[in-house]
Amino acid sequence: MDGITAITQRMAAIQATVATLAPPAPRPAAPSASGAAFGAVLEQAVARSTPAPAAAAKPAAVFVDGVPADLAAYGNGRIPGDALEPVGSTGHKLWAPAAGALEDVLAAAARDGVTIGITDSYRSYDAQVDVAERKGLYSQGGLAAKPGTSPHGWGLAVDLKLDATAQAWMRANGGRFGFVEDTPREPWHWVYRG
């Protein structure tokens, strides 16, 4: 929906700019000062209304009740591998906007001399059951969400390998990339909220 709003606003801005331009006068046989002036004004107006080339567009993050709209039909933990995107060459997969944002996190951290690793990402329903059996449910003092409710099952959560420097970097910068630390007993667990 944000994309449609942005396009509508951009079209209105262009129409307003065009409306301020005087229609071209008939061309005289020889160039005149007024013709040259109009050409300069037209060139400036076009330059102002033409956006600068954007970086590669990333998929828009569209959520319905906190669930990625394009994955909701599959169900938590039941998303086919080809519906998720790889996070660079890490071997991990997430929902496409989350994967792109995490790649940006890793690159920005590396530019700052910080190393961040990934220990877990998308979790199938069966993997969620396994984690709950091994680590216990969070509601009972363990470290696992009830199977079928984990943000890992939507490709939104990632468990990161963080030393103290990387943890401080994520706390200072994760939000810029749409990631939040939302589980008090799990400082390694970060969820993409867009």
Rosetta silent file (secondary structure, phi, psi, omega in degrees, C-alpha in Angstrom):
SEQUENCE: MDGITAITQRMAAIQATVATLAPPAPRPAAPSASGAAFGAVLEQAVARSTPAPAAAAKPAAVFVDGVPADLAAYGNGRIPGDALEPVGSTGHKLWAPAAGALEDVLAAAARDGVTIGITDSYRSYDAQVDVAERKGLYSQGGLAAKPGTSPHGWGLAVDLKLDATAQAWMRANGGRFGFVEDTPREPWHWVYRG
SCORE:     score description
SCORE:     0.000 S_00000001
   1 L     0.000  -36.070  179.288    0.000    0.000    0.000 S_00000001
   2 H   -62.340  -34.182  178.873    2.933    2.346    0.753 S_00000001
   3 H   -64.778  -41.856  179.606    4.170    1.891   -2.811 S_00000001
   4 H   -65.817  -41.896  178.437    0.841    2.969   -4.289 S_00000001
   5 H   -61.594  -44.270  179.995    0.741    6.007   -2.013 S_00000001
   6 H   -62.951  -40.681  179.252    4.288    6.964   -3.021 S_00000001
   7 H   -65.902  -43.480  179.150    3.460    6.615   -6.725 S_00000001
   8 H   -61.021  -43.785  178.716    0.295    8.688   -6.339 S_00000001
   9 H   -64.293  -39.971 -179.715    2.204   11.419   -4.500 S_00000001
  10 H   -65.371  -41.448  178.949    4.943   11.411   -7.150 S_00000001
  11 H   -63.519  -40.889  178.703    2.391   11.713   -9.978 S_00000001
  12 H   -63.577  -39.624  178.881    0.737   14.668   -8.222 S_00000001
  13 H   -64.788  -41.708  179.189    4.110   16.386   -7.830 S_00000001
  14 H   -65.545  -44.133  179.275    4.920   15.932  -11.516 S_00000001
  15 H   -61.479  -39.244  178.646    1.476   17.201  -12.553 S_00000001
  16 H   -65.103  -40.702  178.844    1.908   20.278  -10.338 S_00000001
  17 H   -64.642  -45.584 -179.605    5.317   20.989  -11.871 S_00000001
  18 H   -62.862  -37.957 -178.785    4.005   20.575  -15.410 S_00000001
  19 H   -63.789  -25.416 -179.542    1.040   22.872  -14.631 S_00000001
  20 L   -81.547  -10.853 -178.299    3.446   25.681  -13.721 S_00000001
  21 L   -84.797  136.215  176.662    5.128   25.577  -17.120 S_00000001
  22 L   -75.540  145.276  177.358    3.892   27.926  -19.797 S_00000001
  23 L   -65.506  147.503 -177.904    2.967   26.258  -23.079 S_00000001
  24 L   -65.100  138.771  176.125    5.668   26.721  -25.691 S_00000001
  25 L   -75.792  157.634  176.576    5.247   29.691  -27.970 S_00000001
  26 L   -55.774  140.765 -177.277    5.312   29.039  -31.718 S_00000001
  27 L   -71.532  124.681  173.781    8.902   28.614  -32.799 S_00000001
  28 L   -73.003  163.584 -179.168   10.303   31.656  -34.514 S_00000001
  29 L   -61.453  -38.623  179.806   12.432   31.175  -37.571 S_00000001
  30 L  -116.155  149.593  179.133   15.535   32.168  -35.655 S_00000001
  31 L   -58.327  138.650  178.410   16.278   31.393  -32.006 S_00000001
  32 L  -118.813  166.537  179.583   15.079   34.134  -29.706 S_00000001
  33 H   -63.436  -38.931 -178.114   15.947   35.024  -26.161 S_00000001
  34 H   -69.075  -36.268  177.311   12.446   34.021  -24.969 S_00000001
  35 H   -64.947  -42.346  178.255   12.719   30.602  -26.673 S_00000001
  36 H   -65.742  -38.628  179.293   16.084   29.972  -25.075 S_00000001
  37 H   -64.611  -43.981  179.290   14.720   31.097  -21.698 S_00000001
  38 H   -61.968  -43.037  178.874   11.754   28.750  -22.008 S_00000001
  39 H   -58.578  -40.905  179.219   14.071   25.878  -22.930 S_00000001
  40 H   -65.692  -42.405  178.933   16.185   26.564  -19.833 S_00000001
  41 H   -64.014  -43.379  179.566   13.097   26.678  -17.609 S_00000001
  42 H   -62.074  -44.794  179.721   11.779   23.453  -19.114 S_00000001
  43 H   -60.276  -42.332  179.276   15.120   21.716  -18.627 S_00000001
  44 H   -65.978  -41.475 -179.179   15.241   22.805  -14.975 S_00000001
  45 H   -64.275  -42.410  178.916   11.661   21.683  -14.344 S_00000001
  46 H   -64.499  -42.261  179.633   12.332   18.269  -15.858 S_00000001
  47 H   -61.801  -40.144  179.674   15.539   17.937  -13.823 S_00000001
  48 H   -69.324  -32.676 -175.179   13.649   18.786  -10.598 S_00000001
  49 H   -90.881   -5.065  179.264   10.833   16.345  -11.302 S_00000001
  50 L   -96.614  117.378 -178.724   13.055   13.423  -12.287 S_00000001
  51 L   -68.508  152.012  175.829   14.075   11.391   -9.259 S_00000001
  52 L   -66.335  150.189  178.806   17.677   10.356   -8.842 S_00000001
  53 L   -58.179  133.971 -179.287   18.285    6.718   -9.756 S_00000001
  54 L   -90.104  157.791  173.211   17.478    4.569   -6.751 S_00000001
  55 L   -67.118  170.304 -179.138   19.529    1.705   -5.448 S_00000001
  56 L   -51.289  128.411 -178.101   18.179   -1.741   -6.196 S_00000001
  57 L   -70.397  139.279  177.068   14.627   -1.837   -4.923 S_00000001
  58 L  -103.072  152.033  179.027   13.944   -4.220   -2.084 S_00000001
  59 L   -58.752  142.480  177.787   10.660   -6.036   -1.681 S_00000001
  60 L   -72.626  139.967  177.806    8.156   -4.110    0.411 S_00000001
  61 L   -84.091  109.363 -179.018    7.495   -5.553    3.854 S_00000001
  62 L  -116.903  115.977 -179.663    3.765   -6.301    3.958 S_00000001
  63 E  -112.600  146.006  170.609    2.390   -7.754    7.191 S_00000001
  64 E  -125.896  112.906 -176.581   -1.131   -8.868    8.071 S_00000001
  65 L    54.110   40.944  177.338   -1.517   -9.257   11.837 S_00000001
  66 L    80.236    4.024 -177.949    2.264   -9.524   12.202 S_00000001
  67 E  -114.354  135.953  176.504    2.588  -12.236    9.552 S_00000001
  68 E   -57.486  123.183 -174.761    4.192  -11.714    6.122 S_00000001
  69 L   -57.051  -38.406 -176.797    1.212  -11.490    3.760 S_00000001
  70 L   -77.245   -6.442  178.920    2.905  -13.518    1.028 S_00000001
  71 L  -112.909  -11.082 -172.884    3.642  -16.408    3.434 S_00000001
  72 L   -56.008  -36.183 -176.923    0.437  -16.494    5.513 S_00000001
  73 L   -65.479  -23.910 -178.246   -1.250  -19.132    3.362 S_00000001
  74 L   -76.667  -39.835 -175.050    1.477  -21.680    4.126 S_00000001
  75 L    99.873  151.754 -178.651    1.267  -21.535    7.917 S_00000001
  76 L   -61.968  123.736  178.657    3.918  -21.074   10.578 S_00000001
  77 L    80.481    5.717 -177.248    6.744  -23.544   10.067 S_00000001
  78 L  -121.882   23.321 -176.818    5.271  -24.915    6.849 S_00000001
  79 L   -82.873  126.463  178.445    6.832  -22.551    4.333 S_00000001
  80 L   -66.021  148.148 -177.392    8.463  -24.281    1.351 S_00000001
  81 H   -54.826  -35.015 -177.985   12.143  -23.545    0.894 S_00000001
  82 H   -76.556   -5.120  176.416   11.617  -21.858   -2.462 S_00000001
  83 H   -92.749   -3.568  178.078    9.281  -19.287   -0.831 S_00000001
  84 L  -110.750  164.174 -179.225   12.153  -18.028    1.342 S_00000001
  85 E  -114.302  142.441  176.276   15.310  -16.174    0.336 S_00000001
  86 E   -69.382  148.899  173.530   18.892  -17.073    1.205 S_00000001
  87 L   -94.542   92.952 -177.393   20.838  -14.720    3.447 S_00000001
  88 L    53.525 -132.895 -179.768   23.870  -14.251    1.219 S_00000001
  89 L  -109.326   27.106 -176.278   25.982  -17.389    1.221 S_00000001
  90 L   -77.209  -18.135 -174.508   25.361  -18.231    4.899 S_00000001
  91 L    87.652   -1.141  179.319   23.158  -21.251    4.211 S_00000001
  92 L  -101.365  153.478  178.823   20.308  -19.609    6.151 S_00000001
  93 E  -129.625  148.111  176.732   16.946  -18.520    4.738 S_00000001
  94 E  -144.408  174.013  170.274   14.382  -15.908    5.779 S_00000001
  95 L   -58.009  141.341 -171.208   11.390  -14.070    4.348 S_00000001
  96 H   -48.869  -52.251  179.538   12.758  -11.971    1.442 S_00000001
  97 H   -61.677  -35.512  178.786   12.602   -8.510    3.117 S_00000001
  98 H   -69.458  -40.063  179.054   14.148   -9.936    6.300 S_00000001
  99 H   -62.280  -45.846  178.539   16.883  -11.715    4.333 S_00000001
 100 H   -62.389  -42.171  179.884   17.785   -8.499    2.485 S_00000001
 101 H   -65.722  -38.572  179.382   17.778   -6.488    5.699 S_00000001
 102 H   -68.240  -36.760  174.779   19.987   -9.054    7.442 S_00000001
 103 H   -60.134  -40.297  177.427   22.457   -8.957    4.558 S_00000001
 104 H   -63.641  -40.208  177.529   22.560   -5.170    5.062 S_00000001
 105 H   -59.316  -51.163 -176.776   23.166   -5.687    8.805 S_00000001
 106 H   -60.794  -40.777 -179.820   26.058   -8.066    8.172 S_00000001
 107 H   -67.959  -43.646 -179.773   27.640   -5.717    5.613 S_00000001
 108 H   -64.876  -41.981  178.318   27.270   -2.629    7.828 S_00000001
 109 H   -62.295  -44.484  179.738   28.698   -4.452   10.830 S_00000001
 110 H   -60.698  -40.219  177.480   31.638   -5.682    8.749 S_00000001
 111 H   -61.590  -29.554  178.532   32.333   -2.100    7.574 S_00000001
 112 L   -89.459    6.071  178.493   32.489   -1.156   11.252 S_00000001
 113 L    78.694   20.338 -177.610   34.905   -4.027   11.954 S_00000001
 114 L  -110.241  133.549  178.905   32.258   -6.115   13.757 S_00000001
 115 L  -103.360  126.194  177.044   31.692   -9.800   13.041 S_00000001
 116 L  -123.591  128.634  177.219   28.183  -11.206   13.400 S_00000001
 117 E  -106.904  168.520  178.233   27.422  -14.864   12.802 S_00000001
 118 E  -120.549  127.839  177.469   24.134  -16.692   12.323 S_00000001
 119 E  -105.871  -23.061  179.174   23.290  -19.799   14.326 S_00000001
 120 E  -159.458  152.474  179.561   19.626  -20.252   13.328 S_00000001
 121 L  -141.463 -121.512  179.527   17.024  -18.712   11.023 S_00000001
 122 L   -57.715  137.733  176.669   13.805  -20.167    9.530 S_00000001
 123 L  -125.279  125.098  174.685   12.528  -23.123   11.545 S_00000001
 124 L   -66.713  166.442  178.262   10.075  -25.675   10.212 S_00000001
 125 H   -58.288  -44.972 -179.924    7.257  -26.799   12.491 S_00000001
 126 H   -61.261  -38.529  177.456    9.114  -30.072   13.173 S_00000001
 127 H   -66.763  -35.247  177.222   12.262  -28.131   14.094 S_00000001
 128 H   -65.323  -40.588  176.881   10.177  -25.981   16.465 S_00000001
 129 H   -61.029  -44.988 -179.689    8.860  -29.161   18.136 S_00000001
 130 H   -60.597  -46.271 -179.805   12.438  -30.448   18.462 S_00000001
 131 H   -63.196  -41.208  179.309   13.678  -27.199   20.039 S_00000001
 132 H   -62.938  -39.549  178.971   10.733  -27.167   22.469 S_00000001
 133 H   -68.550  -39.046 -178.131   11.488  -30.758   23.517 S_00000001
 134 H   -78.597  -36.860 -172.099   15.198  -30.084   23.969 S_00000001
 135 H  -112.140   -6.051 -179.647   15.057  -26.603   25.543 S_00000001
 136 L    79.411  156.858 -179.834   11.613  -26.438   27.126 S_00000001
 137 E   -76.647  142.445  179.980    8.841  -23.913   26.506 S_00000001
 138 H   -57.475  -40.222 -178.889    9.557  -20.275   27.268 S_00000001
 139 H   -64.347  -15.301 -179.768    6.316  -20.065   29.261 S_00000001
 140 H  -115.226   22.094  178.028    7.709  -22.786   31.569 S_00000001
 141 L    92.792   -1.979  179.851   11.186  -21.313   32.003 S_00000001
 142 L   -86.608 -160.280 -175.323   12.674  -22.827   28.854 S_00000001
 143 L  -123.194   16.938 -177.206   13.939  -21.179   25.684 S_00000001
 144 E  -124.221  143.173  172.410   11.415  -22.215   23.023 S_00000001
 145 L   -75.508  157.933  173.785    8.134  -20.751   21.811 S_00000001
 146 L   -58.286  128.688 -179.837    5.125  -23.018   21.551 S_00000001
 147 L   -51.290  136.149 -178.535    5.515  -24.797   18.178 S_00000001
 148 L    91.359   -0.800  179.103    3.576  -23.005   15.463 S_00000001
 149 L  -121.757   -6.490 -175.548    3.907  -19.595   17.155 S_00000001
 150 L   -72.416  139.516  173.567    7.593  -18.819   16.737 S_00000001
 151 H   -64.725  -18.721  173.377    8.672  -15.924   14.491 S_00000001
 152 H   -61.701  -32.774 -177.889   11.321  -18.381   13.245 S_00000001
 153 H   -72.727  -10.658  175.015    8.408  -20.261   11.634 S_00000001
 154 H  -106.055    1.839 -177.132    7.587  -17.202    9.494 S_00000001
 155 L    73.028   27.209 -178.627   11.182  -16.583    8.448 S_00000001
 156 L  -105.518  -20.032 -173.786   11.248  -13.418   10.559 S_00000001
 157 E  -110.248  149.614  178.166   13.618  -14.411   13.370 S_00000001
 158 E  -139.864  139.074  172.996   17.299  -15.064   13.428 S_00000001
 159 E  -101.482  125.446 -173.716   19.571  -16.247   16.215 S_00000001
 160 E  -106.826  149.244  173.239   22.893  -14.487   15.963 S_00000001
 161 E   -93.328  110.458 -171.905   26.368  -15.406   17.161 S_00000001
 162 L  -130.451  126.379  167.560   27.389  -12.252   19.012 S_00000001
 163 L   -85.733 -176.959 -176.072   30.344  -11.405   21.171 S_00000001
 164 H   -59.887  -38.929 -179.788   30.050   -8.388   23.506 S_00000001
 165 H   -67.140  -44.201 -179.789   31.098   -5.951   20.758 S_00000001
 166 H   -67.060  -37.429  178.088   28.664   -7.408   18.229 S_00000001
 167 H   -63.244  -44.617  178.409   25.838   -7.419   20.803 S_00000001
 168 H   -63.585  -39.265  179.303   26.458   -3.733   21.552 S_00000001
 169 H   -63.642  -45.202  179.391   26.581   -2.988   17.806 S_00000001
 170 H   -62.677  -41.591 -179.852   23.251   -4.778   17.224 S_00000001
 171 H   -65.198  -32.527  179.093   21.604   -2.944   20.106 S_00000001
 172 H   -82.061  -28.069 -170.534   22.803    0.364   18.697 S_00000001
 173 H  -122.767  -17.543 -175.171   22.082   -0.386   15.019 S_00000001
 174 H   -54.099  -40.369 -178.905   19.646   -3.298   14.616 S_00000001
 175 H   -61.617  -31.118  178.414   16.601   -1.027   14.612 S_00000001
 176 H   -61.584  -23.831 -176.906   17.912    0.904   11.594 S_00000001
 177 H  -106.301    4.494  177.071   17.540   -2.322    9.631 S_00000001
 178 L    92.428    8.499 -178.514   14.161   -3.329   11.081 S_00000001
 179 E  -101.967  138.869  177.782   15.417   -5.838   13.682 S_00000001
 180 E  -126.597  148.273  175.008   14.380   -5.831   17.331 S_00000001
 181 L   -93.992  102.696 -169.087   15.612   -7.788   20.326 S_00000001
 182 L  -113.431    4.788 -177.381   12.255   -8.965   21.677 S_00000001
 183 L  -125.274  106.340 -171.718   12.965  -11.886   24.003 S_00000001
 184 L   -51.229  -41.661 -176.851   14.484  -10.875   27.361 S_00000001
 185 L   -87.097    5.272 -176.818   16.302  -14.134   28.141 S_00000001
 186 L  -130.206   79.165 -177.830   17.614  -14.490   24.578 S_00000001
 187 L   -66.532  -11.159  178.401   19.989  -11.652   23.627 S_00000001
 188 L   -87.308  -13.864 -172.395   20.942  -13.593   20.490 S_00000001
 189 E   -91.974  118.219 -178.953   17.341  -13.670   19.193 S_00000001
 190 E  -125.863  135.050 -176.540   16.440  -10.838   16.773 S_00000001
 191 E  -116.278  135.663  177.312   13.127  -10.439   14.937 S_00000001
 192 E   -81.692  124.047  177.651   12.535   -8.498   11.731 S_00000001
 193 L  -116.828   -1.243  177.922    9.675   -6.025   12.071 S_00000001
 194 L    79.856    0.000    0.000   10.421   -3.980    8.958 S_00000001
